[in-house]
Structures are given as C-alpha cells and as structure tokens.
CSV table of C-alpha atoms in Angstrom, one decimal:
chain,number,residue,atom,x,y,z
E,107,UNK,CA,23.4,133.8,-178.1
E,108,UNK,CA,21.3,132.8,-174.9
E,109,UNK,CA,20.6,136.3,-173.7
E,110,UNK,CA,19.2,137.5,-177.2
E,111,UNK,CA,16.6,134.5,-176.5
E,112,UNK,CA,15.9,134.9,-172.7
E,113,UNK,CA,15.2,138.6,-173.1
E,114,UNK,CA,13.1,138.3,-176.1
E,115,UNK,CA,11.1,135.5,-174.7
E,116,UNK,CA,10.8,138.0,-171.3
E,117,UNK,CA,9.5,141.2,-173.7
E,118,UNK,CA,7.5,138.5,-176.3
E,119,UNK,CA,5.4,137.2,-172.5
E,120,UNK,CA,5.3,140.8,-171.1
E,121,UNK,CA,7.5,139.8,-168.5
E,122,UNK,CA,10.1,141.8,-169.0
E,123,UNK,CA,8.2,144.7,-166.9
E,124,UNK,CA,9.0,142.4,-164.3
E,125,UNK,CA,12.5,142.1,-164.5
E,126,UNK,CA,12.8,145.7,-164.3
E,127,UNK,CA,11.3,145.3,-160.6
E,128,UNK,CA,12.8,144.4,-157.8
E,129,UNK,CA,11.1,140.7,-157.6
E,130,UNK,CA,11.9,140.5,-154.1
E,131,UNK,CA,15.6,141.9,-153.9
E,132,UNK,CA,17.2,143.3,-151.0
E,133,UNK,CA,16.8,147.1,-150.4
E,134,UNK,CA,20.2,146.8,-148.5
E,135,UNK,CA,22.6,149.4,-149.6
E,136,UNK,CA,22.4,152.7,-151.8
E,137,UNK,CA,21.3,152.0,-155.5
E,138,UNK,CA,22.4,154.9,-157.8
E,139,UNK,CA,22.9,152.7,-161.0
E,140,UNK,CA,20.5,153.8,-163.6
E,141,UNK,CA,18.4,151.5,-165.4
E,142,UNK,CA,17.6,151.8,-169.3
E,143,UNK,CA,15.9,149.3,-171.2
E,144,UNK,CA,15.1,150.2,-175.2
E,145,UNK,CA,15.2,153.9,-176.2
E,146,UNK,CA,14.6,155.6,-179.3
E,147,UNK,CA,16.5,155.7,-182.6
E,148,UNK,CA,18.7,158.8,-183.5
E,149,UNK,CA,18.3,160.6,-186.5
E,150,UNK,CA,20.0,159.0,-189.7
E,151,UNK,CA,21.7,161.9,-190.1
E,152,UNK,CA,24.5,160.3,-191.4
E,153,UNK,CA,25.9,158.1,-194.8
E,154,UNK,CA,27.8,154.5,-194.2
E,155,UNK,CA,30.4,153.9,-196.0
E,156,UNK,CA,32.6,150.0,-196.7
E,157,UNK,CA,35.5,150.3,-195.8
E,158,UNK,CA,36.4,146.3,-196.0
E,159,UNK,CA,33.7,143.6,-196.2
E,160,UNK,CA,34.5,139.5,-196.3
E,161,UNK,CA,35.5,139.5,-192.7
E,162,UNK,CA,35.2,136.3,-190.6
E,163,UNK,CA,34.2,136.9,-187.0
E,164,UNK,CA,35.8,140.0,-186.6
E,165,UNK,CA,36.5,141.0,-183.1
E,166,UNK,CA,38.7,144.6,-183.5
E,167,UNK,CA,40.1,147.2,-185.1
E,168,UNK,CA,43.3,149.1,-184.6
E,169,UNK,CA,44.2,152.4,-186.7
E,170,UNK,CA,47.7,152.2,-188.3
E,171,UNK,CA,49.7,155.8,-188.3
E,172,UNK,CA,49.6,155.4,-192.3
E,173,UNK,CA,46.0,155.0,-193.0
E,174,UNK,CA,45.7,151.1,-192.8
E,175,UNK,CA,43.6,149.4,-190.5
E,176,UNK,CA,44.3,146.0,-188.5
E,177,UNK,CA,42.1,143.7,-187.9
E,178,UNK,CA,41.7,140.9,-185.8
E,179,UNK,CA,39.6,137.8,-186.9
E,180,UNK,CA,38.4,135.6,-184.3
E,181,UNK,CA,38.8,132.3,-186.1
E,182,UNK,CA,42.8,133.0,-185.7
E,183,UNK,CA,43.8,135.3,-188.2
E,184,UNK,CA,45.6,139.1,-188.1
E,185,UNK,CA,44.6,141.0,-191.3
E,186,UNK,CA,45.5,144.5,-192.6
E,187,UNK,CA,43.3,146.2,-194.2
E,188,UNK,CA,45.1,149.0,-196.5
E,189,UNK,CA,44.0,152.3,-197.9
E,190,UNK,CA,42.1,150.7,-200.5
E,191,UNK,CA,40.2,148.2,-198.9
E,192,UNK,CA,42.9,145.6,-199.8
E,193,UNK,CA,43.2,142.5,-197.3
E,194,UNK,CA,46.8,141.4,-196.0
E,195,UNK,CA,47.0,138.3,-193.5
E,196,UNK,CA,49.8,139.6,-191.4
E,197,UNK,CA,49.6,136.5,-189.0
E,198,UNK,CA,47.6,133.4,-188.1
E,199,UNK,CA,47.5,131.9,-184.5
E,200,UNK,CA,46.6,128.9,-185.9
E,201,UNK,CA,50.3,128.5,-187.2
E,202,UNK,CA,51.5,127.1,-183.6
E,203,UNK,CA,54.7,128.2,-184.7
E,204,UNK,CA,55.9,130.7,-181.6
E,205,UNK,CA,52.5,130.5,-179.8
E,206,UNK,CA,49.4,128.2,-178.9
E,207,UNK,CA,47.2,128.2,-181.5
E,208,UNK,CA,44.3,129.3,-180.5
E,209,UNK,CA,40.9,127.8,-179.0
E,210,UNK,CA,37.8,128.9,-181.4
E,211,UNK,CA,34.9,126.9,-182.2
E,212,UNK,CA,31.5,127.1,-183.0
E,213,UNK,CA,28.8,127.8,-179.7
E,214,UNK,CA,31.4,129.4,-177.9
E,215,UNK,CA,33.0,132.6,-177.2
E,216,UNK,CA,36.5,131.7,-177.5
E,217,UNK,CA,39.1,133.2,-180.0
E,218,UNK,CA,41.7,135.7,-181.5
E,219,UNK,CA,40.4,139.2,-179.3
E,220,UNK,CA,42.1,142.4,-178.8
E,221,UNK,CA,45.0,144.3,-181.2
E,222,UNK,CA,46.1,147.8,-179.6
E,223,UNK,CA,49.4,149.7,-180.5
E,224,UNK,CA,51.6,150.8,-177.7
E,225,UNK,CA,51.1,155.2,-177.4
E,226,UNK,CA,54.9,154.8,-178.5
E,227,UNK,CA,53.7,152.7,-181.9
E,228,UNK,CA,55.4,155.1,-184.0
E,229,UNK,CA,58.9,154.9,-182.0
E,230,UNK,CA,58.9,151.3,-181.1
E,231,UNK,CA,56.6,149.8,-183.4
E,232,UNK,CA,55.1,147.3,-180.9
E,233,UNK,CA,51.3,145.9,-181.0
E,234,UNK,CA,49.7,143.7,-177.8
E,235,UNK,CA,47.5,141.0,-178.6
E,236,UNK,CA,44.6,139.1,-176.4
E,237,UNK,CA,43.7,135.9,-177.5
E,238,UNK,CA,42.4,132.4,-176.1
E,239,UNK,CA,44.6,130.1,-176.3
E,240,UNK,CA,45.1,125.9,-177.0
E,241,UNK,CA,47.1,124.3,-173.9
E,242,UNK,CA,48.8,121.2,-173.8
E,243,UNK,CA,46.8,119.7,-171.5
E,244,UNK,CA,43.4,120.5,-173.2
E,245,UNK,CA,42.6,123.2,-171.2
E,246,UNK,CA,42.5,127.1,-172.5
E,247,UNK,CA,43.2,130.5,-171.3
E,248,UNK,CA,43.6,133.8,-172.1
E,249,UNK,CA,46.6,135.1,-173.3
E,250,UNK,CA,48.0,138.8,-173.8
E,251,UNK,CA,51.2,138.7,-176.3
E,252,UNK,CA,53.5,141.7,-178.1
E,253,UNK,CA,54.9,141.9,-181.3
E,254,UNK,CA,57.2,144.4,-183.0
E,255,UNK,CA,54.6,145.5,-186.3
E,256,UNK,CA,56.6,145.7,-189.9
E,257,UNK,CA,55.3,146.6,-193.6
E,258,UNK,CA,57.6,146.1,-196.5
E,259,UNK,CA,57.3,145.4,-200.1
E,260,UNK,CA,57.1,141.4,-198.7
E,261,UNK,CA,54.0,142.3,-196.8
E,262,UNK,CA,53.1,142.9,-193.2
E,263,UNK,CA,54.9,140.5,-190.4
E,264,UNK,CA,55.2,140.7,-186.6
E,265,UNK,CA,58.3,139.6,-185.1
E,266,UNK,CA,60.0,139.8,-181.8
E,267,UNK,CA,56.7,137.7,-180.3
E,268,UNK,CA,56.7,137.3,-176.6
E,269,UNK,CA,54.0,136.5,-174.0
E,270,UNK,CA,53.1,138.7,-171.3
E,271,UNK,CA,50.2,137.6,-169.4
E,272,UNK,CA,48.4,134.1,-169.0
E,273,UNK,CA,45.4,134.4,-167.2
E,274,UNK,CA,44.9,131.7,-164.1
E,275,UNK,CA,43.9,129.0,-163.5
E,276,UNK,CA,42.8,128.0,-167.0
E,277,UNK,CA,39.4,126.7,-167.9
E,278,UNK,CA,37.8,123.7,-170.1
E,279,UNK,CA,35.4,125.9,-171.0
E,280,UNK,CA,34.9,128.5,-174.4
E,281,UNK,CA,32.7,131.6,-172.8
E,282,UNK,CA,33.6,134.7,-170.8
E,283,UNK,CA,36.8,136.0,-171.4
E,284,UNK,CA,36.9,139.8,-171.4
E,285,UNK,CA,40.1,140.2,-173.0
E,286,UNK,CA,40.0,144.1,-174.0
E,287,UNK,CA,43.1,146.6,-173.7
E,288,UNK,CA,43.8,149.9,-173.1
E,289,UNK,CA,46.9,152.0,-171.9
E,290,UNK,CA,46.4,154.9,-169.2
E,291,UNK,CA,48.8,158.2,-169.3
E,292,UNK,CA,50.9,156.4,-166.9
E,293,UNK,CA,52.1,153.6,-169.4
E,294,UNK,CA,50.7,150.9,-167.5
E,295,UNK,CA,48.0,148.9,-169.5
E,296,UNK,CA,44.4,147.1,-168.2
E,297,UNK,CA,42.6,144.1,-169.4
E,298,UNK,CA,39.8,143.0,-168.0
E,299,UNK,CA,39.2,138.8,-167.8
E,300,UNK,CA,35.8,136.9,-167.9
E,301,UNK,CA,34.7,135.3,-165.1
E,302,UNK,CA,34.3,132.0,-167.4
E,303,UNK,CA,30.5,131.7,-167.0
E,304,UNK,CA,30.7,128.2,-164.8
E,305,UNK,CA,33.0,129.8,-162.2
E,306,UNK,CA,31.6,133.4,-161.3
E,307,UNK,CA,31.8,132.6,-157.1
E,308,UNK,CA,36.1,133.4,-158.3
E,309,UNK,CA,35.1,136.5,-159.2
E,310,UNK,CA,34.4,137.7,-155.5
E,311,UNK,CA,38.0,135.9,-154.5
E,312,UNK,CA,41.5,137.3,-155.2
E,313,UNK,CA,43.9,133.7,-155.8
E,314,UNK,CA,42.6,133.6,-159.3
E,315,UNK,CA,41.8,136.0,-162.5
E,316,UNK,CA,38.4,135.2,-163.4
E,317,UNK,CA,36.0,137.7,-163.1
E,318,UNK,CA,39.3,140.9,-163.0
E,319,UNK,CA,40.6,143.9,-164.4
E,320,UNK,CA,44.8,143.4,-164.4
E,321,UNK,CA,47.0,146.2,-164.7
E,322,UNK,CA,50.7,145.6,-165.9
E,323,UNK,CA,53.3,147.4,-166.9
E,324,UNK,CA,54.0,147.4,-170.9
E,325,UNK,CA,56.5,144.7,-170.6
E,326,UNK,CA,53.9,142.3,-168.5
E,327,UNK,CA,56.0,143.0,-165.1
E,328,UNK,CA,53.2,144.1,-161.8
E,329,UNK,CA,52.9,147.5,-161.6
E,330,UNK,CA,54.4,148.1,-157.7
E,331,UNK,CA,51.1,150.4,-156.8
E,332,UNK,CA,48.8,147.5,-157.9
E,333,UNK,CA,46.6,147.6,-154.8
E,334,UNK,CA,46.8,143.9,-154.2
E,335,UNK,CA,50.4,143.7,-154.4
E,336,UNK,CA,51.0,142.9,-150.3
E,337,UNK,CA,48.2,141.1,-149.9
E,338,UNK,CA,48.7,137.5,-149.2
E,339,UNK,CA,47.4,135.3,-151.1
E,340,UNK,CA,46.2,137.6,-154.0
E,341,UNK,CA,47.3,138.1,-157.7
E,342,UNK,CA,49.3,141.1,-157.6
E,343,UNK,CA,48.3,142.0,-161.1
E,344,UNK,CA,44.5,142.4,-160.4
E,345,UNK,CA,43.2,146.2,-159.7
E,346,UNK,CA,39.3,145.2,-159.2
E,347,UNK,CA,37.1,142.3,-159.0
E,348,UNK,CA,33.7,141.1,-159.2
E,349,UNK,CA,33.1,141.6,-163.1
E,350,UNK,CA,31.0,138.6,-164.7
E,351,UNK,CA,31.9,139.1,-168.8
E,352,UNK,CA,33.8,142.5,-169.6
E,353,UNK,CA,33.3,143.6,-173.2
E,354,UNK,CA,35.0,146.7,-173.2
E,355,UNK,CA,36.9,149.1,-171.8
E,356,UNK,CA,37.8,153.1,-172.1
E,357,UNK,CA,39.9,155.9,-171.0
E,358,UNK,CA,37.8,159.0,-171.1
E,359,UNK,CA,38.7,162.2,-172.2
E,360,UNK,CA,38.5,163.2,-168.2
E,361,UNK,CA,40.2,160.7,-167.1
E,362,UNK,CA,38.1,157.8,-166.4
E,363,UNK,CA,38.7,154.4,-166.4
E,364,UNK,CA,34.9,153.0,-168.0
E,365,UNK,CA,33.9,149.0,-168.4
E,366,UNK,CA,31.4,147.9,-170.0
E,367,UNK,CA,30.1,144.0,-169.1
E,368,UNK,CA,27.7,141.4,-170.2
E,369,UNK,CA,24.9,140.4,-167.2
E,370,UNK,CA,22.6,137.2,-167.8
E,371,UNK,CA,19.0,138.3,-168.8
E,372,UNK,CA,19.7,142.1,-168.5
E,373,UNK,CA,21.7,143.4,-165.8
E,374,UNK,CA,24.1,144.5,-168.4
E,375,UNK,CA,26.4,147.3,-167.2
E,376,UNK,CA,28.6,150.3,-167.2
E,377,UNK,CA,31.3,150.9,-164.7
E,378,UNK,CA,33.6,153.7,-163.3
E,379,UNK,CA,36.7,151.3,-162.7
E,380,UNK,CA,38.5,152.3,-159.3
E,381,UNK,CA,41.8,150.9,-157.9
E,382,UNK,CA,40.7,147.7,-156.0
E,383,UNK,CA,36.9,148.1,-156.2
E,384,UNK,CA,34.5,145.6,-156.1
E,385,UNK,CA,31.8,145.6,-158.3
E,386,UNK,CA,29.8,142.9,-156.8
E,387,UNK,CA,29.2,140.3,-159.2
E,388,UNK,CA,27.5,137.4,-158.5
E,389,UNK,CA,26.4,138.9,-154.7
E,390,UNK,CA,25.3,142.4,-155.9
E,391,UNK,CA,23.7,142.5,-159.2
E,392,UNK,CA,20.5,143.5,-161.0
E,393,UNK,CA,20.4,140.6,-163.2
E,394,UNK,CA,18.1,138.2,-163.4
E,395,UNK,CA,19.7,134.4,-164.5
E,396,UNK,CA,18.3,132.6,-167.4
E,397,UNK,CA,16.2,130.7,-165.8
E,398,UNK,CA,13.9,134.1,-164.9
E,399,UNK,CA,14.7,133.8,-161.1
E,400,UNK,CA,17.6,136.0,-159.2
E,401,UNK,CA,21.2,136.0,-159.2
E,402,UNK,CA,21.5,137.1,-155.6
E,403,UNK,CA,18.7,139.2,-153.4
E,404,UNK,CA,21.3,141.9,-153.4
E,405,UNK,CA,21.1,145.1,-155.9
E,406,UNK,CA,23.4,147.3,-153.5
E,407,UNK,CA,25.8,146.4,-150.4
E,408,UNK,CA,28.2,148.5,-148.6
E,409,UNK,CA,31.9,147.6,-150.0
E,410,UNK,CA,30.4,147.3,-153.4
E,411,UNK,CA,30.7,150.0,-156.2
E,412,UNK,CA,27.3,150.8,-158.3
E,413,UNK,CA,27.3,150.9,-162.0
E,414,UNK,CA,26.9,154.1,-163.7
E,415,UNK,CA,23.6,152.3,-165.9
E,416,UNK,CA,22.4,148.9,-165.6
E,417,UNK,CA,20.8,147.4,-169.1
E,418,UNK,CA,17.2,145.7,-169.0
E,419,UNK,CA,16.4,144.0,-171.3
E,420,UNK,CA,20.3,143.3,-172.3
E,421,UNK,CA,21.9,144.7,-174.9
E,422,UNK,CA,24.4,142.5,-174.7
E,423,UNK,CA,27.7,145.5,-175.2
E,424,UNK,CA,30.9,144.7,-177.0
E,425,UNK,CA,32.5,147.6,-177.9
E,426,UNK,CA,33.1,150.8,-176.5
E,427,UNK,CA,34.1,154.5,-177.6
E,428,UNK,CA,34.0,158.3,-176.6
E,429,UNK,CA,33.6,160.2,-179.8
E,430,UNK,CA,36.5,162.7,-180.1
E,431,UNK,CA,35.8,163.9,-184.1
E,432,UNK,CA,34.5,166.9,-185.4
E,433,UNK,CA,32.5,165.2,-188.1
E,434,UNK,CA,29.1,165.3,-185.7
E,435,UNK,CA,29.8,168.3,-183.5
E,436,UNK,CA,26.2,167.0,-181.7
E,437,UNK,CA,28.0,163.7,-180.8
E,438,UNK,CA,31.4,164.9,-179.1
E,439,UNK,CA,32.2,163.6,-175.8
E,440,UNK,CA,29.6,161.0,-176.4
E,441,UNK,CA,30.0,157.3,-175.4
E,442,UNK,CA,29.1,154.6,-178.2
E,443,UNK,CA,28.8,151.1,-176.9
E,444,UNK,CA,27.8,148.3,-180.0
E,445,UNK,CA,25.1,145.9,-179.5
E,446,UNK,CA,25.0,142.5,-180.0
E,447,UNK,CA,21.7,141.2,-178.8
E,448,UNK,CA,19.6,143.9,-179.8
E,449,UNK,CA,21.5,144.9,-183.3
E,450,UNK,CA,22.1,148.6,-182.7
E,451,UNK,CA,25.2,151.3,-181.5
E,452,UNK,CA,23.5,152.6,-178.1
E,453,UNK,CA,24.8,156.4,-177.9
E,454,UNK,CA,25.0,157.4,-174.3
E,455,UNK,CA,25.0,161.3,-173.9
E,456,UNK,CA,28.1,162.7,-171.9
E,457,UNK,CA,26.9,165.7,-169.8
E,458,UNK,CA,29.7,168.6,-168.7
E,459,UNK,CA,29.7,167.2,-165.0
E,460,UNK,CA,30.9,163.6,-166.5
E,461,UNK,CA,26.9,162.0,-165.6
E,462,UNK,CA,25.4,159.7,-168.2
E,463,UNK,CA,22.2,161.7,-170.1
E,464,UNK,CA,20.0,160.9,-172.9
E,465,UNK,CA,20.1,157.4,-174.7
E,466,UNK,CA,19.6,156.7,-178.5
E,467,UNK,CA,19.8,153.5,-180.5
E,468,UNK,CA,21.8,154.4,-183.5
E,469,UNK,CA,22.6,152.3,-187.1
E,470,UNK,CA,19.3,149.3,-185.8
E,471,UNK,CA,17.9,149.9,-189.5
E,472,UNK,CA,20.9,147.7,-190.5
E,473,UNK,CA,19.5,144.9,-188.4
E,474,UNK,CA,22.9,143.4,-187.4
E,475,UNK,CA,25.2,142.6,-184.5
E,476,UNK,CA,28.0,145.0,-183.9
E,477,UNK,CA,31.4,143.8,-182.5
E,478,UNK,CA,32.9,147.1,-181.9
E,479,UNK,CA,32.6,150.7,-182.5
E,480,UNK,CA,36.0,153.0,-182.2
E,481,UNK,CA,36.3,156.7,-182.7
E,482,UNK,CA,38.6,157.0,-185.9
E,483,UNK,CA,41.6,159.2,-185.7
E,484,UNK,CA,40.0,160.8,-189.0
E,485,UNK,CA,37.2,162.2,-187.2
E,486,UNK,CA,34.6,159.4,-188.2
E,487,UNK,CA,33.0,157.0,-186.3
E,488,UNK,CA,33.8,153.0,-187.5
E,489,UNK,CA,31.6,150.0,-187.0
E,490,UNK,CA,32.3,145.8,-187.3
E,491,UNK,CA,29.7,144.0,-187.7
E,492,UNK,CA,29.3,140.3,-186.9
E,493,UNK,CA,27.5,139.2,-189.8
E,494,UNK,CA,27.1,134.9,-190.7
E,495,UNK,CA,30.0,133.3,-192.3
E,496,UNK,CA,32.6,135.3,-193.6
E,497,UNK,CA,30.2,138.4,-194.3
E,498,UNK,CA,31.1,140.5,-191.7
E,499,UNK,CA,32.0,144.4,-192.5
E,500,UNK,CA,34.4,147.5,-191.2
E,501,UNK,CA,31.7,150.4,-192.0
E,502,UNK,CA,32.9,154.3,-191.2
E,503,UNK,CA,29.8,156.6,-190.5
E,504,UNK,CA,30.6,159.9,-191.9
E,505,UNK,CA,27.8,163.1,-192.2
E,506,UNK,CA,25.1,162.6,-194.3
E,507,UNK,CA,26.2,163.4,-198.4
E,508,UNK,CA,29.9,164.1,-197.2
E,509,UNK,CA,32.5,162.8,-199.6
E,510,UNK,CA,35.9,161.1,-198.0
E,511,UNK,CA,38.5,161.5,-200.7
C-alpha cells in the first residue's frame, strides 16, 4: 500500500528523522500525543498455532458461543470456521439477492468488513455486518446490515436481513472506509467511517459521514443523547469528527472508548473517543502527506483533542484488542493493535492510571501483514493475516509448549 512505500523510502534516505520534527509546524496549542516510531521485539515466549488457513482477504473474526469462529472475507464472502478447522460459507454478498453486492476490487480498499454479535447473541441470535456496497448508480458506500445467525444439520444461514445504516453521501471511490463495530454497556453501538481519502476537508464538517464515528441504537434508530442531534444542519448519528481512515475501535476494560486510524506517511494514531470531539484531521495532524511535505502547519489547536500516541514511521493499524486472558499474565490489560505496513502486532503496555507505557513489536519474525488481532474468549490471543491470494491464516498464540486439547 502507498504508506508501506513512502515510509520506507523516508527511513531507506534517512529522512525519516525528519519527519519526526516539526518541519516548520505550528507550536499553537498543547501537544501531549506521544510519538513512537519502531520499538523492539518481545520475547517469543509463545507457540502459534492454525487454526484455519486458505482464507482470502480476510478482514474479521467473530467468536461463536459454541467454539466456531466467523469470518469475514473481503472479496464478499461470510465463512464459519468450526471446531475443527472446517470451512462453511454461510453467506455471499455477492449473491445480490436481499442486498447490494458488494464493491471489492483489486488496488483498493473496498469490501466485505466487520461481523460482531449483539451482547444478547445468545438470546436473540442477531449478528451486524459492515460492508461496502454496489449502488445503482455506480457509486459505493458503506453499509452496516443485521441478520438473525442459525446452524443446523443444512449448514449455517442468516435470515431476517435488514439494513441499518448507509453512510452519506456515497463515493466513486474504493479507499477509506472505517467500518469497525463495537457495542458500549448502554446498548448503543459505534462505527467509525473513512473519510474516503479524496474528500478529507468533510471530515471537519457535520452534513456528511466521512471522516465520523456514528452511534445508533441496535436497531439503526439515533440515539436521542447523540450530541449533534439539535444541531441544524448536522447528521444526528455522528458522535465525533475529524478522523481520516479508522481501523479499529475498543471498549476498554475501564471504560474507554479507543480508535485507532491510519495517517498518510506516519501520523498514524490512537484516540480516546469523546462525545462530540474533534480530532482535527486534516487541520491538526502530525502527518506528513505522500509527497514528504505537511498536511496542515497545525500539530495542536484549541477545540481539538490530542491522540494518546502518534505513529512515525506508520504502522499502518488495523486491528485492535485489550488482552483480557490469563494465558500471559505479563500481557493483561495490554492493548494489541496489528500492523499492516510494518508486518508486526505492536503491544502497547497499559499502566494502572489507564496512560500508554512501554511498546513491543510482537509475531514480525512471521514477516506478514496482520488484519486483526482479538483477545479470544479462551484466554488466547488470535491473529489474521493478510497473506497473497487465498493464503491468508486465523493463527491463536498460546504460551510457549502449552497444549490446547
């Protein structure tokens, strides 16, 4: 992808100490975002184990209450992956049957995203899907769907299909879409949208969703303490704004709402998500744009939040995880964000006061791209790599020489 080439050509010329500087940018405001560039690798103190291979372009993993494991594919398909390593499609978007198919192709960033299951999944049997969708009139957009989740002797099907969110306006264009999920104690859920890459000045406006973080209720309906809902002119459903390319996004074990987003060359971030924030983008960043020169002379300004860490050379994060096992004890609490750019699991220590510590690249003797990193409800840590053609992995990292029956 273009940042892996713009921040190797920086480091290759020596001129990534540069980009770490200022070059010239504003000292208005107070900047508390920490920067980190590479670190060193963690002990391999730890055994990886397949738990599917043969994937194409996967983008996530859900855990089923039984053991099996969803996955979406990014080309357009839903598999399950059972107990045994077993691979089920339980639905392709490329059917057009109740849905758009959806927009995938190769060079861009477009596809089938996120799969999450309601907290309720075991009552109510409902799963929300993000995808990018096919319109009529040759645009695409992002879409966020539910389906009511079945296994039978005939094999896995969703039902009940209904769309919840379409993000607007939509775009001719395949990059940026954000498109992760998570639900907060409260019921409502968030997912953050891409700023599209060719309109990022939207981000910093509120009549559109590029560049957001939406909050609706589980059945798609606005939330009624959305902080935009009396605003005129604004989309009720946005809860903060000026995001360039969210990857992912967490609820903490404290309570947190963290995001994780893609800058140009470096710049890469992770943000405290507040109700109706703004996090700057493209008037307050530390990025530099691919062309080496700035994206604004602005790395603070009043009205603007700070990221927690700001990445340099880029990492370029996709997933994102707070380790909650007991298989590493050492590890607990921890945040995990997976690397695409720079081909490792960056492992962010989580002091007691809930500030960011010590950085290690973890799992970069693999030398591949990681899609996404979730904390297992077995204890383990899993990993999906993005591998060429349809060689792509789900790998679970359990403690060095320890058996899972």
């Amino acid at each position: 992808m273009r940042t892996f080439s713009i921040t190797l050509a920086l480091a290759a010329t020596g001129l990534f100490v540069a980009a770490c500087s200022n070059q010239g940018a504003s000292q208005t405001g107070d900047k508390t975002s920490q920067l980190a560039g590479r670190v060193d690798a963690g002990e391999v103190n730890y055994d990886l184990e397949t738990v599917a291979d043969g994937l194409d372009h996967p983008w996530s993993i859900a855990f089923l209450p039984d053991g099996g494991v969803l996955v979406t594919e990014r080309t357009g398909k839903l598999l399950l992956i059972g107990t045994d390593g077993a691979k089920q499609t339980v639905y392709d978007f490329n059917s057009g049957e109740e849905f758009p198919e959806v927009h995938y192709g190769g060079g861009i960033q477009a596809g089938l995203f996120d799969v999450v299951l309601h907290p309720e999944f075991e009552d109510n049997s409902q799963i929300y899907i993000s995808y990018a969708a096919k319109l009529d009139d040759g645009t695409n957009t992002l879409l966020l769907t539910r389906f009511s989740y079945s296994a039978s002797d005939a094999g896995p099907q969703l039902s009940d299909g209904k769309q919840l969110f379409a993000a607007s306006p939509s775009r001719i264009q395949g990059n940026h879409y954000g498109a992760r999920l998570i639900f907060l104690p409260d019921g409502t859920l968030m997912m953050p949208v891409g700023d599209a890459f060719h309109f990022r000045e939207e981000a910093q406006t509120l009549d559109n969703h590029f560049g957001k973080i939406v909050r609706l209720n589980d059945d798609g309906t606005v939330p009624a303490d959305n902080p935009f809902v009396d605003e005129p002119g604004a989309l009720p459903e946005i809860w903060s704004y000026g995001h360039r390319n969210p990857q992912g996004i967490i609820l903490t074990a404290d309570g947190r709402v963290l995001e994780n987003e893609h800058g140009p060359a470096g710049g890469d971030e992770v943000n405290e998500i507040k109700r109706g924030a703004n996090y700057g983008w493209p008037t307050v960043t530390y990025a530099l744009d691919y062309s080496g020169g700035r994206v604004s002379p602005f790395e603070a300004l009043d009205g603007t939040e700070q990221s927690l860490v700001h990445f340099t050379p880029s990492i370029a994060p996709s997933g994102f995880a707070q380790y909650s096992g007991d298989a590493f004890p050492d590890w607990q609490g921890d945040l995990f964000v997976s690397a695409l750019a720079l081909k490792h699991v960056r492992q962010i220590e989580m002091n007691a006061d809930g500030s960011l510590g010590k950085q290690l690249e973890l799992f970069g003797e693999l030398d591949v791209r990681f899609r996404d990193v979730r904390s297992g409800p077995d204890g383990f840590l899993y990993l999906l790599t993005e591998e060429e053609g349809a060689q792509s992995k789900i790998l679970r990292v359990v403690p060095k020489s320890a058996a899972v029956e």
